[in-house]
CSV table of C-alpha atoms and ligand atoms in Angstrom, one decimal:
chain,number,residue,atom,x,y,z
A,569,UNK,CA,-43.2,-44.0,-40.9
A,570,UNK,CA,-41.7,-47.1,-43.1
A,571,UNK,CA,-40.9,-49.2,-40.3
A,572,UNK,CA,-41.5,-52.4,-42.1
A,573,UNK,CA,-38.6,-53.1,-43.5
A,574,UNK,CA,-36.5,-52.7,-40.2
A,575,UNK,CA,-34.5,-55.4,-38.2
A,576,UNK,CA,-36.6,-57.5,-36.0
A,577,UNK,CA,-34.2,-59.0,-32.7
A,578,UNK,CA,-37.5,-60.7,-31.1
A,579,UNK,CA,-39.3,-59.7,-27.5
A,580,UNK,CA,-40.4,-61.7,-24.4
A,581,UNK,CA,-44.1,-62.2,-25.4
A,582,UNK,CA,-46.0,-62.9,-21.5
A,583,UNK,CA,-49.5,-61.3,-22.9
A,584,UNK,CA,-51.9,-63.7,-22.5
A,585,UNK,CA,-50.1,-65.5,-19.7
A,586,UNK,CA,-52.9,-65.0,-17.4
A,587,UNK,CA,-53.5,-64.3,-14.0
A,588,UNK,CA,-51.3,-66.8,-12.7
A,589,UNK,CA,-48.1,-64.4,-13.4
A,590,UNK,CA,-49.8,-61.5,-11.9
A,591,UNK,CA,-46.6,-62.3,-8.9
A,592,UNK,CA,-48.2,-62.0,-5.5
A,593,UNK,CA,-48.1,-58.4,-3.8
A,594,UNK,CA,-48.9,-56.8,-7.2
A,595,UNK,CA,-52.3,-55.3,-5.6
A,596,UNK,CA,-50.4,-53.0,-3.3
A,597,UNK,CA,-47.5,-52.0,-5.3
A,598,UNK,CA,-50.1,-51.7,-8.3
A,599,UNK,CA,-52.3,-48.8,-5.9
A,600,UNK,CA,-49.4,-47.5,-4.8
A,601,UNK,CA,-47.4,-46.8,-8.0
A,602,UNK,CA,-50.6,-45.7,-9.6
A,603,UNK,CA,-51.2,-43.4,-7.3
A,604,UNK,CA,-47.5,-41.8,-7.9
A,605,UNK,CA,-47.4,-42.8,-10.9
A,606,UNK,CA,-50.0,-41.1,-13.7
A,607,UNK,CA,-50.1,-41.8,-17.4
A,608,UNK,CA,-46.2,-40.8,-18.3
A,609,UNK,CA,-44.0,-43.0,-19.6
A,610,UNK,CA,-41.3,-43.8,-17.5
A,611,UNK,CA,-41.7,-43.9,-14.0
A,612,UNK,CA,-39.1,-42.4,-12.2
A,613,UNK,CA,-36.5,-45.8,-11.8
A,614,UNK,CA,-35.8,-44.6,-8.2
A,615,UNK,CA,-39.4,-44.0,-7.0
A,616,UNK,CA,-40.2,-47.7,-8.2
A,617,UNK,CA,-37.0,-48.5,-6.5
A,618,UNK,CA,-38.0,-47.2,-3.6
A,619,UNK,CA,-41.6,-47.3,-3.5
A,620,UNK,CA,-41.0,-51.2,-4.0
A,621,UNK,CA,-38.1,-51.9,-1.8
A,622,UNK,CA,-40.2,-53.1,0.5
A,623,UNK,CA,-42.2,-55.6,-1.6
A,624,UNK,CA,-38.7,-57.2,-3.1
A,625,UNK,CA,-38.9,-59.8,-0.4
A,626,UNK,CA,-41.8,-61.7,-1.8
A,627,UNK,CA,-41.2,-60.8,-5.2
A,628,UNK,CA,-39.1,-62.4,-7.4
A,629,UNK,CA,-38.9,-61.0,-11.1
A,630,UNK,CA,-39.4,-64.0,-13.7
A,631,UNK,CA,-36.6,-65.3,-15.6
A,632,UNK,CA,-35.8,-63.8,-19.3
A,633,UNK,CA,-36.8,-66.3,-21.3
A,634,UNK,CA,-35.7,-66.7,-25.2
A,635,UNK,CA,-36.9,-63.8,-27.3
A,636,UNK,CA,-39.1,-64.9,-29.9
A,637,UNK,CA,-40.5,-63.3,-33.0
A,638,UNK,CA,-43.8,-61.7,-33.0
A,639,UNK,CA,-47.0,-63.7,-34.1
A,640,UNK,CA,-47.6,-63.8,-37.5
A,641,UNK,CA,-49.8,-61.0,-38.7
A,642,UNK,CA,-49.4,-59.0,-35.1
A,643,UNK,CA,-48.1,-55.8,-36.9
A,644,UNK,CA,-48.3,-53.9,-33.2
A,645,UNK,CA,-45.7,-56.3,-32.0
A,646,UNK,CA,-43.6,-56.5,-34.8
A,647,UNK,CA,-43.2,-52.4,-34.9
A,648,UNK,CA,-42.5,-52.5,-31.2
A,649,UNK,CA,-39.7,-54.9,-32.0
A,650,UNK,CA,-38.7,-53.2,-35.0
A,651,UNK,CA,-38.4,-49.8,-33.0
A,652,UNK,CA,-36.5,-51.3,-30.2
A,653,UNK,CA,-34.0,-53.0,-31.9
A,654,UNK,CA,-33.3,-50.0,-33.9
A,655,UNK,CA,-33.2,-47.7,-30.4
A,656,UNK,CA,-30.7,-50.8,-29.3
A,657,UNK,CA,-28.8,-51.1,-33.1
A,658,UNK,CA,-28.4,-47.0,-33.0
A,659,UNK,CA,-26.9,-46.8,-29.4
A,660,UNK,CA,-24.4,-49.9,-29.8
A,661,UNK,CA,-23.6,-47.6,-32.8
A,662,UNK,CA,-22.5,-44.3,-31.0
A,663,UNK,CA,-21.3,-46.8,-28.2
A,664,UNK,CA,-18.5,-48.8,-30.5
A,665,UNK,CA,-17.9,-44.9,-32.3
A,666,UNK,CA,-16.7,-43.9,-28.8
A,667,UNK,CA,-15.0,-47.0,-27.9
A,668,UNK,CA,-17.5,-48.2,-25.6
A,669,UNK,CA,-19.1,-51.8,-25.2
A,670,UNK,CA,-22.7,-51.3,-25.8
A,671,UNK,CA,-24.8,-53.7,-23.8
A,672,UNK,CA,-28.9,-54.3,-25.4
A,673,UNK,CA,-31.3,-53.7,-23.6
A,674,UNK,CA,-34.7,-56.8,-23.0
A,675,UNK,CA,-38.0,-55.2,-23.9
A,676,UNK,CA,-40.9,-57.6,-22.2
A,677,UNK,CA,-44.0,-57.2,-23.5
A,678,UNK,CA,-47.6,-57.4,-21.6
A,679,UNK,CA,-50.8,-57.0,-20.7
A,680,UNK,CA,-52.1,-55.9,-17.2
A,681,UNK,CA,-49.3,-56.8,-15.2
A,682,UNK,CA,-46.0,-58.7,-14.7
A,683,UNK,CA,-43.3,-59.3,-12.4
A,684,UNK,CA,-40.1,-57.6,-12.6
A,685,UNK,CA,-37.1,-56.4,-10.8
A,686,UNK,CA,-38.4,-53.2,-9.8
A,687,UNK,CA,-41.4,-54.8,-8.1
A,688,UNK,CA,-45.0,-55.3,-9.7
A,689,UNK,CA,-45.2,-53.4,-12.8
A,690,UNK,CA,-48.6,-52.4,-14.4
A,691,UNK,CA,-50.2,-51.3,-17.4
A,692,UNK,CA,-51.4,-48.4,-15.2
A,693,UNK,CA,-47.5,-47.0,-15.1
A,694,UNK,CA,-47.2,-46.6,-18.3
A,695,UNK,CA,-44.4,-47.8,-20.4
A,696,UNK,CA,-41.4,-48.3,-18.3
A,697,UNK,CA,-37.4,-48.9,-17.7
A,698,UNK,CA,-36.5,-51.2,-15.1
A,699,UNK,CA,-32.6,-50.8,-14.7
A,700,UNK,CA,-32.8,-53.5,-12.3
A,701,UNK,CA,-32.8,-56.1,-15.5
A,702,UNK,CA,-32.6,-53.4,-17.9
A,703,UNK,CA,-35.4,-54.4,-19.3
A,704,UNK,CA,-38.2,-52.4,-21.1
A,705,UNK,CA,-41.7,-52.6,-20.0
A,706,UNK,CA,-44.4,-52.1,-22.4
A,707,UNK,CA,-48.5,-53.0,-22.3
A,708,UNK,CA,-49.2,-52.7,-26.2
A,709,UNK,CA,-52.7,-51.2,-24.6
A,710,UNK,CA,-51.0,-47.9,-24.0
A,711,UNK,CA,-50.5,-46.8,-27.4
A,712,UNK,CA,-54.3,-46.7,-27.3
A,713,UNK,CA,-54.4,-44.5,-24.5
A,714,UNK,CA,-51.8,-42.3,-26.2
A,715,UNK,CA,-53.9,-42.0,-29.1
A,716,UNK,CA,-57.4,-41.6,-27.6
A,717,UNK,CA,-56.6,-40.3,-24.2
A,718,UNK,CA,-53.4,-38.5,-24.4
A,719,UNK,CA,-54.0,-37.3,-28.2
A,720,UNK,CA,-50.8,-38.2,-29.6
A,721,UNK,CA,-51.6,-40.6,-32.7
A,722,UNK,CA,-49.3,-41.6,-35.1
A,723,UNK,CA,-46.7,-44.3,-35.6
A,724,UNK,CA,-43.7,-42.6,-34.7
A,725,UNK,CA,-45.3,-41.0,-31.9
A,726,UNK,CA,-45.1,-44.7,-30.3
A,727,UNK,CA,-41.6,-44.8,-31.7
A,728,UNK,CA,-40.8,-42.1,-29.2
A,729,UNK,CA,-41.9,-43.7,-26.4
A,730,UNK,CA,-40.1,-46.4,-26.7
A,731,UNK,CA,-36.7,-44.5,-27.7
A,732,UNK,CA,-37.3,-42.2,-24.5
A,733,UNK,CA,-37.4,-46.2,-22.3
A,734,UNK,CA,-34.0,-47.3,-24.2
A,735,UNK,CA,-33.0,-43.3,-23.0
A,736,UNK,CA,-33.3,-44.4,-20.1
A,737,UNK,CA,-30.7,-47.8,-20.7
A,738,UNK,CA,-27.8,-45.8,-22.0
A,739,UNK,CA,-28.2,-43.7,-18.8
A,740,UNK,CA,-28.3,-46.7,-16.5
A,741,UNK,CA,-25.1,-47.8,-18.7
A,742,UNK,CA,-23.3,-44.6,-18.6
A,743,UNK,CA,-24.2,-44.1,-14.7
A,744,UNK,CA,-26.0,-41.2,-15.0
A,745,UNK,CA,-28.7,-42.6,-13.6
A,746,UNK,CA,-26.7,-44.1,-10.6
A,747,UNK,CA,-25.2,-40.6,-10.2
A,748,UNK,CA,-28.9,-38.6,-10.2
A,749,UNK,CA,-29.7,-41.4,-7.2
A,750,UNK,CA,-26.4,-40.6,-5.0
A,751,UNK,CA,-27.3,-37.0,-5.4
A,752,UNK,CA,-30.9,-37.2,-4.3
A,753,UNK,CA,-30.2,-39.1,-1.7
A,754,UNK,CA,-28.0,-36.5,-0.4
A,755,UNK,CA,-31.0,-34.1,-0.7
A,756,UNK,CA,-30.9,-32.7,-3.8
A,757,UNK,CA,-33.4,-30.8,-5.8
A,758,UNK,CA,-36.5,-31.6,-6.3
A,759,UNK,CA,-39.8,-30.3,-8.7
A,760,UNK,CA,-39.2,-28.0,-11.7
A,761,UNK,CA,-35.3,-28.1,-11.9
A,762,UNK,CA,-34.7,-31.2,-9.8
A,763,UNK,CA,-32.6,-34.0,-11.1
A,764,UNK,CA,-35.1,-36.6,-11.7
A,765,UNK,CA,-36.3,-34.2,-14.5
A,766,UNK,CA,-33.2,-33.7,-16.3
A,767,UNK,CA,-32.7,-37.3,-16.2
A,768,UNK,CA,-36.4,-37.5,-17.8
A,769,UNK,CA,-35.6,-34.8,-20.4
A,770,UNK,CA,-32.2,-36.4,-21.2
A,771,UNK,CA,-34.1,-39.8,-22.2
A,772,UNK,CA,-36.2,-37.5,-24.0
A,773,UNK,CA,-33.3,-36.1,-25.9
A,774,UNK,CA,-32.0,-39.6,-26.4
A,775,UNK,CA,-35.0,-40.2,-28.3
A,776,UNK,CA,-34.2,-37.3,-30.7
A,777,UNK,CA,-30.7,-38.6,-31.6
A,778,UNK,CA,-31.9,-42.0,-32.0
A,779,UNK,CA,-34.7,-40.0,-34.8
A,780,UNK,CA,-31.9,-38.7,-36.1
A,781,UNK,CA,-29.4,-41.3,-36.6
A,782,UNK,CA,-32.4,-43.9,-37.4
A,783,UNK,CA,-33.6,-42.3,-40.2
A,784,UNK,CA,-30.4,-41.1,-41.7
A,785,UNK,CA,-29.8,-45.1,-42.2
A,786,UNK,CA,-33.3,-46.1,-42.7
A,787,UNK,CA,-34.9,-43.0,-44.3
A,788,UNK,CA,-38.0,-43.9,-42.8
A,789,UNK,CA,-40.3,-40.7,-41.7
A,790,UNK,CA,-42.6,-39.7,-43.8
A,791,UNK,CA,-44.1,-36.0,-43.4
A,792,UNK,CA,-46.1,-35.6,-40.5
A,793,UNK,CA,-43.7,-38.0,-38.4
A,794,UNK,CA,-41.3,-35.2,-36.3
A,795,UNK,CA,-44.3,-33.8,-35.6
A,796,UNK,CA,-46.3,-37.0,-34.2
A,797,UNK,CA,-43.3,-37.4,-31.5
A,798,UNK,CA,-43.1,-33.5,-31.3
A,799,UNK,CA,-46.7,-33.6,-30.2
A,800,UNK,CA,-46.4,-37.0,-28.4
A,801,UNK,CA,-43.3,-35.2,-26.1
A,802,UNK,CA,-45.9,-32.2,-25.7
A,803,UNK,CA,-48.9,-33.9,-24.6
A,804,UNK,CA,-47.4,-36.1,-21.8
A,805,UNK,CA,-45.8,-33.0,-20.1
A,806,UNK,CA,-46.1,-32.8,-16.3
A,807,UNK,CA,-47.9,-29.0,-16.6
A,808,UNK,CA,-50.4,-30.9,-19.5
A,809,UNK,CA,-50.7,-33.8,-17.8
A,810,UNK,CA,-51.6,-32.5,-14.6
A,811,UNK,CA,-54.0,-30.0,-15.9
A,812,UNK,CA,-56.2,-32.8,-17.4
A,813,UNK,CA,-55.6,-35.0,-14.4
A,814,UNK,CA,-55.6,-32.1,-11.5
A,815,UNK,CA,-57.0,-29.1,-12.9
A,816,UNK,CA,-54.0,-27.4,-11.4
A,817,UNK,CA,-50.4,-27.2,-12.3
A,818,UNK,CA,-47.7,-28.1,-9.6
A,819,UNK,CA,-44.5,-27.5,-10.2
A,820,UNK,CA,-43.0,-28.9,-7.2
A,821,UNK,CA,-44.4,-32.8,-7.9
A,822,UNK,CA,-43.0,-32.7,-11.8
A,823,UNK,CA,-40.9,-35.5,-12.4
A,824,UNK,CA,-40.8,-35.1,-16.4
A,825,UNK,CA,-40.8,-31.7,-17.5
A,826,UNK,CA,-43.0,-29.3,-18.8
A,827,UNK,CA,-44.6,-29.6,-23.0
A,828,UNK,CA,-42.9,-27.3,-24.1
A,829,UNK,CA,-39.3,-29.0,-22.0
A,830,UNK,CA,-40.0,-31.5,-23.0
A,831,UNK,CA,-40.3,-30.6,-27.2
A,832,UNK,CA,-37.7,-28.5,-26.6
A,833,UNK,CA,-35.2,-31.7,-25.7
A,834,UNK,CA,-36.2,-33.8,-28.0
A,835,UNK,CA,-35.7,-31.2,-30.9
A,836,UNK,CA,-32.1,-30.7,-29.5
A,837,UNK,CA,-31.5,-34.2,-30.1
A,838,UNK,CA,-32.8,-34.4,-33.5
A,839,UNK,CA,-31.2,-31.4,-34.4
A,840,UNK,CA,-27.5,-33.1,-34.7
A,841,UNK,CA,-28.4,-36.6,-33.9
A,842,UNK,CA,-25.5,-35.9,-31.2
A,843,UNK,CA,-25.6,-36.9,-27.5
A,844,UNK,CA,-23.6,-34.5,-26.7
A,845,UNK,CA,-26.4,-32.3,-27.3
A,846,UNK,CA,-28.2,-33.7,-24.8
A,847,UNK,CA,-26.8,-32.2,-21.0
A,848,UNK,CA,-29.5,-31.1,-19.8
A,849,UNK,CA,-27.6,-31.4,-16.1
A,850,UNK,CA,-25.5,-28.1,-16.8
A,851,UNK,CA,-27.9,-26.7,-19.8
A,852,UNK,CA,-30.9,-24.8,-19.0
A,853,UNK,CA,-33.7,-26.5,-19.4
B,343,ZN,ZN1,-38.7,-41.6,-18.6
């Protein structure tokens, strides 16, 4: 991927902040959501919600400070920046084509842990979306584990990831995510079909039409690319995921989708670059 030459916006750069900005009550939302909450990207918004209600009182999410530009030379950084402010640029784009008001998203970056409005988050999450202050969460440390762990290398494999977390911004603006909640709270499904997953193939489908749209003004994948995020999409899949973690696949706990659901969505989106591709509420999945 020739991400270089893309548009840098800046991130909130707390890595190296040390220990003192590991908030207090991190330890036990940290076991908690770790426990729930195994290598995929994009813990389930209302799960931390919920899981973390509780912990709100004594946690107070730090300010957003001024997004600043990468250090020099710190090319990890500067391709998360790149990728989010494209994810951000593309969305604004369909937004303004509809006649909507597109509002960007924050993306913090981290290492270990840090506070924010969805309670203690943790490198051991995963990337996340925090709708809360629509803000993404990223430890730079995962795309090792998503290399070396997960087996998903490449460049635009990472790309993916974090176009699946802005996924998951248009759906808090759009209120689909607010919907999914209302509905779940009223008892709605759960496991395999359940809402939470079409929400999480939807982001994932998100992330095709930003591939799309991206490169068509960037013309920046190379050969290999599609199939990096292909492969990335397959190898966090709840049925992969909890094979290598479990040894046994259980439908019921999915939250994301299956490999193959999950490739599946992100293909649709690629396909047109269209969000209206991407309903995986009504669709089958
Ligand atoms: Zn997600």
């Amino acid at each position: 991927m020739r991400w270089e030459d893309g548009r840098e916006s800046g991130v909130e750069d707390r890595r190296g902040l040390g220990p003192a900005h590991l908030i207090g009550g991190g330890g036990i939302g940290a076991i908690i959501l770790a426990a729930i909450g195994y290598f995929v990207f994009g813990i389930d918004p209302r799960t931390t919600m919920s899981v973390t209600q509780s912990l709100q009182q004594e946690q107070s999410p730090q300010q957003h400070v001024a997004n600043g530009a990468c250090p020099q030379g710190d090319e990890t950084c500067r391709f998360a920046d790149v990728i989010h402010t494209s994810a951000d640029d593309t969305w604004a784009a369909i937004f303004r084509s509809q006649g909507e008001t597109y509002r960007p998203s924050h993306i913090v970056l981290y290492s270990g842990g840090t506070g924010t409005a969805c309670g203690a988050g943790q490198s051991a999450m995963g990337p996340f979306y925090c709708p809360g202050d629509e803000t993404v969460y990223l430890d730079l440390d995962f795309f090792n584990t998503l290399d070396r762990q997960l087996g998903a290398k490449g460049d635009f494999a990472r790309a993916y990831v974090i176009a699946h977390e802005v996924g998951h911004h248009v759906q808090k603006l759009l209120g689909t995510s607010d919907q999914v909640a209302a509905a779940e709270e009223r008892g709605g499904s759960h496991g395999a079909n359940g809402a939470s997953v079409r929400l999480e193939l939807q982001a994932d489908c998100y992330a095709g039409v930003w591939a799309r749209q991206s490169n068509t003004k960037m013309n920046w994948l190379e050969s290999g690319d599609l199939e990096e995020a292909i492969n990335a999409a397959a190898s966090v899949g709840d049925d992969t995921l909890q094979k290598e973690t479990q040894g046994v696949v259980v439908p019921d706990s999915f939250t994301h989708g299956t490999s193959a659901q999950r490739m599946k969505w992100f293909r649709a989106g690629y396909e047109n670059g269209d969000p209206g591709d991407c309903d995986t509420f009504s669709r089958r999945l």
